[in-house]
CSV table of C-alpha atoms in Angstrom, one decimal:
chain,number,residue,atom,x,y,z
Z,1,UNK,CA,0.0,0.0,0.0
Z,2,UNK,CA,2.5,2.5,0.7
Z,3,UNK,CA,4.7,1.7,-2.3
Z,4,UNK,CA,1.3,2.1,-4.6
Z,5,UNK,CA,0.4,5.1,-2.3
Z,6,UNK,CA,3.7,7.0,-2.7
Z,7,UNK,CA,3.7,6.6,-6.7
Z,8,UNK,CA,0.4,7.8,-7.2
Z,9,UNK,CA,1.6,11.1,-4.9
Z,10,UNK,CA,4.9,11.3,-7.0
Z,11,UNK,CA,3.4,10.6,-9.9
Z,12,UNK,CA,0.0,12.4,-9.9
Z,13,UNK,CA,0.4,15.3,-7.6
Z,14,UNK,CA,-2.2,13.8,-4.5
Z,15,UNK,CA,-1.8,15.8,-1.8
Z,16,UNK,CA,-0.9,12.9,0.7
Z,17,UNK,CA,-3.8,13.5,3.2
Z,18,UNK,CA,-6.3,13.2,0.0
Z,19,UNK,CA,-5.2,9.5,-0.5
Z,20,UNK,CA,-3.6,9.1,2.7
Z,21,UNK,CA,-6.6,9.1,4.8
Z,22,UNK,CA,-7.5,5.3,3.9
Z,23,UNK,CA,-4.6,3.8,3.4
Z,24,UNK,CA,-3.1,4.8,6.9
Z,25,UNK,CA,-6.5,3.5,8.5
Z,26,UNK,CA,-6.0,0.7,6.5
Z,27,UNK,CA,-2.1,0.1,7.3
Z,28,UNK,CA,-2.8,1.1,11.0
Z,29,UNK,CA,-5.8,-1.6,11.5
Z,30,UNK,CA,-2.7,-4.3,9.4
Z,31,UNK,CA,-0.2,-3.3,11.9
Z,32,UNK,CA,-2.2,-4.0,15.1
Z,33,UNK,CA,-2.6,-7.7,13.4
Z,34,UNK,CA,0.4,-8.0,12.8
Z,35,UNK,CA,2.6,-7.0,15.5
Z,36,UNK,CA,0.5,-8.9,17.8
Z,37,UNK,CA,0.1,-11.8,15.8
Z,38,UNK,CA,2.5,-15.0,16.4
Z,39,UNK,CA,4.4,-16.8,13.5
Z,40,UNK,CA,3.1,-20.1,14.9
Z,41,UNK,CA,-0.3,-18.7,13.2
Z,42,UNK,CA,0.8,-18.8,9.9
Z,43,UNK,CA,3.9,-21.0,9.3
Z,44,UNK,CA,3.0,-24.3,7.6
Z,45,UNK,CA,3.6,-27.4,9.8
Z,46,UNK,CA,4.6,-29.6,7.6
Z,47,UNK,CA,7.8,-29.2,7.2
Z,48,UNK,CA,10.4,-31.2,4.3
Z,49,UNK,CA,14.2,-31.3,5.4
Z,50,UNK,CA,16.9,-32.9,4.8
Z,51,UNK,CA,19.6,-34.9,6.6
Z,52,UNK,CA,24.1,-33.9,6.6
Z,53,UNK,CA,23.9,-37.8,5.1
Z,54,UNK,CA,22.3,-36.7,2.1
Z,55,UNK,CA,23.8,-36.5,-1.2
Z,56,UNK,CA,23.8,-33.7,-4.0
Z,57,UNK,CA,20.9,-35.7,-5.6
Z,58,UNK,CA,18.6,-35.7,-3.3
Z,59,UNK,CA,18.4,-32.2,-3.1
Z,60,UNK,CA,18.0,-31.2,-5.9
Z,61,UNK,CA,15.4,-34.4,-6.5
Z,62,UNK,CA,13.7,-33.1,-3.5
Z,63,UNK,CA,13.3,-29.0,-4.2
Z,64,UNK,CA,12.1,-29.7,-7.7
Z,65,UNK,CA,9.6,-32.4,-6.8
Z,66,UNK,CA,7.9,-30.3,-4.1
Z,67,UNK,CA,8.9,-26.7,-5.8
Z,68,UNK,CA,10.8,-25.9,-2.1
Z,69,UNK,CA,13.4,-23.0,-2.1
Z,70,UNK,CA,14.6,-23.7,1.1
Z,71,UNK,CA,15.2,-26.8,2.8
Z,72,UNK,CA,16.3,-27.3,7.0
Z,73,UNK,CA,18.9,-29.8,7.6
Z,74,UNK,CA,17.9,-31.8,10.6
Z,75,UNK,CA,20.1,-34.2,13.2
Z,76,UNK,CA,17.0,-35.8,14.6
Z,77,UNK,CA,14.5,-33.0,14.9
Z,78,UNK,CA,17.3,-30.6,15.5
Z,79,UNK,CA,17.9,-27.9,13.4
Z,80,UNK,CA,21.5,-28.1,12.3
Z,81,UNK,CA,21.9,-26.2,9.2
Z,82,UNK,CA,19.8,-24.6,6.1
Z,83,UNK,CA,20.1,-25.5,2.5
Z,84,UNK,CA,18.8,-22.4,0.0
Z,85,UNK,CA,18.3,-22.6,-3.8
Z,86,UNK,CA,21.4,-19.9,-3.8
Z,87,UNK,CA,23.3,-22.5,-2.1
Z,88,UNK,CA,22.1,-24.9,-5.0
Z,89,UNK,CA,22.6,-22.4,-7.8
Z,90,UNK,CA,26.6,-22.3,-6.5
Z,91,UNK,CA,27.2,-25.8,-6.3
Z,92,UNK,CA,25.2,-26.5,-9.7
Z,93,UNK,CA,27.9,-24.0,-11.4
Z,94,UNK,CA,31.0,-25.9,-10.1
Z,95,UNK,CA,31.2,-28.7,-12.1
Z,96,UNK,CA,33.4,-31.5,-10.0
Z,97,UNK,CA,30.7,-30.7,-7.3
Z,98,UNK,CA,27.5,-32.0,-9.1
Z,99,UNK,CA,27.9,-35.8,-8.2
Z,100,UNK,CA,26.3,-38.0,-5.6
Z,101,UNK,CA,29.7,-37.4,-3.4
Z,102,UNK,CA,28.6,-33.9,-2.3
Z,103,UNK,CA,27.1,-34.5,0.7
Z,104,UNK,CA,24.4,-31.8,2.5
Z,105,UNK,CA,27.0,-31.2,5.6
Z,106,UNK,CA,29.1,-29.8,3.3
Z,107,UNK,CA,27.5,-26.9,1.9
Z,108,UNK,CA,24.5,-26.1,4.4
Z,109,UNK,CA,25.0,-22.9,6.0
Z,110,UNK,CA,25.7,-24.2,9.5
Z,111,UNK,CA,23.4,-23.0,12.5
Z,112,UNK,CA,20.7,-20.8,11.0
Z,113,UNK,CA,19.4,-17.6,12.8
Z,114,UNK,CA,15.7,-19.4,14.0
Z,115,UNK,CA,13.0,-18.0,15.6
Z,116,UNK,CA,10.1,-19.5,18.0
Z,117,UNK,CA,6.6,-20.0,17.4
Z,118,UNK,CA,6.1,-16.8,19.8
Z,119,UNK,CA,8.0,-14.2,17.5
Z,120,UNK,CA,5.1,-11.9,16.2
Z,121,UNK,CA,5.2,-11.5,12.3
Z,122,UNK,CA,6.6,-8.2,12.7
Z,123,UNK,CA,9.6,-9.0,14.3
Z,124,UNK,CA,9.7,-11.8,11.9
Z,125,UNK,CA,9.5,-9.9,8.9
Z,126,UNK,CA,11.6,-7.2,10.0
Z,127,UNK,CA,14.9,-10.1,10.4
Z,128,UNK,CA,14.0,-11.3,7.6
Z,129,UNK,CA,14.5,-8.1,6.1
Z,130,UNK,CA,17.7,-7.1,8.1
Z,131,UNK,CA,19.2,-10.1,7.6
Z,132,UNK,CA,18.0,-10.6,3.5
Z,133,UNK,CA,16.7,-14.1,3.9
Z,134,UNK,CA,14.0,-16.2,2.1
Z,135,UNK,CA,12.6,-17.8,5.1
Z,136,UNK,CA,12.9,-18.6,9.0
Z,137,UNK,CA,12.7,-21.5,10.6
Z,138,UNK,CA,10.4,-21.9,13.5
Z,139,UNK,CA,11.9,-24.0,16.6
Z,140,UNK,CA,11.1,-25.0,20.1
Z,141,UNK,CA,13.3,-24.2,22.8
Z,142,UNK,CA,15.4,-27.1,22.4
Z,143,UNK,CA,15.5,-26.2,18.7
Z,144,UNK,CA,13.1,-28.7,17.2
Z,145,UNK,CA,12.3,-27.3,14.1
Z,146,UNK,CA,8.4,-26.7,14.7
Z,147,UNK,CA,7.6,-25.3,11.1
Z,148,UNK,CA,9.4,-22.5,8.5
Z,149,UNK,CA,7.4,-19.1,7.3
Z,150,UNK,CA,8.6,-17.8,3.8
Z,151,UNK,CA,8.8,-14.6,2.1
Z,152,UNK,CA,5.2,-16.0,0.5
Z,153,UNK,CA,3.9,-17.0,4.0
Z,154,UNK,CA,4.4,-12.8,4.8
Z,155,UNK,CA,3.2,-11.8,1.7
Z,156,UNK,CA,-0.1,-13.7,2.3
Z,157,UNK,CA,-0.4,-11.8,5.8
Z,158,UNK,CA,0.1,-8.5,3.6
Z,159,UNK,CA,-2.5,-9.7,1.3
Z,160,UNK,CA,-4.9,-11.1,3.7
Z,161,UNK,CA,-4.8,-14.0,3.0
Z,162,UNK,CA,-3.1,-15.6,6.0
């Protein structure tokens, strides 16, 4: 709203209290639901990972056949590490690294920055931001991966659809 807000201003002259009226109701009344509002609420449950045993293959078998762009690495139900579809894009342009002896271990980013089921969208969002993720696991306190919420997971909150 603000992007589309700000553009008709620039480009059409609005004086921002004739359009601006609405649209900070409307952001305000989005705000309250969403700074109060828990991830746990809108992450999917059902989560797909992977293990550090698996090989190159069954990554890339595994993100196309779902249409995943991030995957967490578990040791038990632990999370342990994160694998990205940057992380696959680099490894798919080396060429001595695209056989079934590239193991997950060895290119996960080890130890991702989580968050728990209690972290309001807000402060969700605004790491995600900071930090230029794709996504954020959600753990327990022992760091059991409980579910992950996505860029599309937030942009469903912003379109009300979560």
């Amino acid at each position: 709203y603000i992007a589309i807000g700000l553009v008709f201003v620039a480009v059409l002259g609005f004086a921002p209290s004739r359009i601006g009226g609405t649209l900070a109701g409307q952001q305000d009344k989005e705000a309250q639901m969403t700074d109060s509002k828990p991830v746990a609420a809108i992450m999917p449950r059902r989560v797909i990972f992977l293990r550090e045993e698996d090989n190159l293959s069954r990554i890339v078998e595994g993100m196309e056949h779902f249409g995943l762009r991030h995957l967490p690495v578990l040791d038990g139900d632990r999370l342990v590490g994160m694998i990205t579809h940057r992380d696959m894009l680099k490894i798919l342009s080396c060429a001595d690294r695209r056989d079934e002896t590239t193991f997950v271990a060895s290119i996960m980013t080890r130890d991702p920055i989580a968050v728990g089921p209690d972290t309001t969208i807000a402060e969700a969002a605004r790491l995600l931001i900071r930090a230029r993720f794709g996504c954020l696991p959600v753990v327990d306190e022992r760091r059991n991966v409980i579910g992950i919420v996505t860029e599309h997971d937030f942009m469903k909150v912003l379109a009300g659809e979560a």
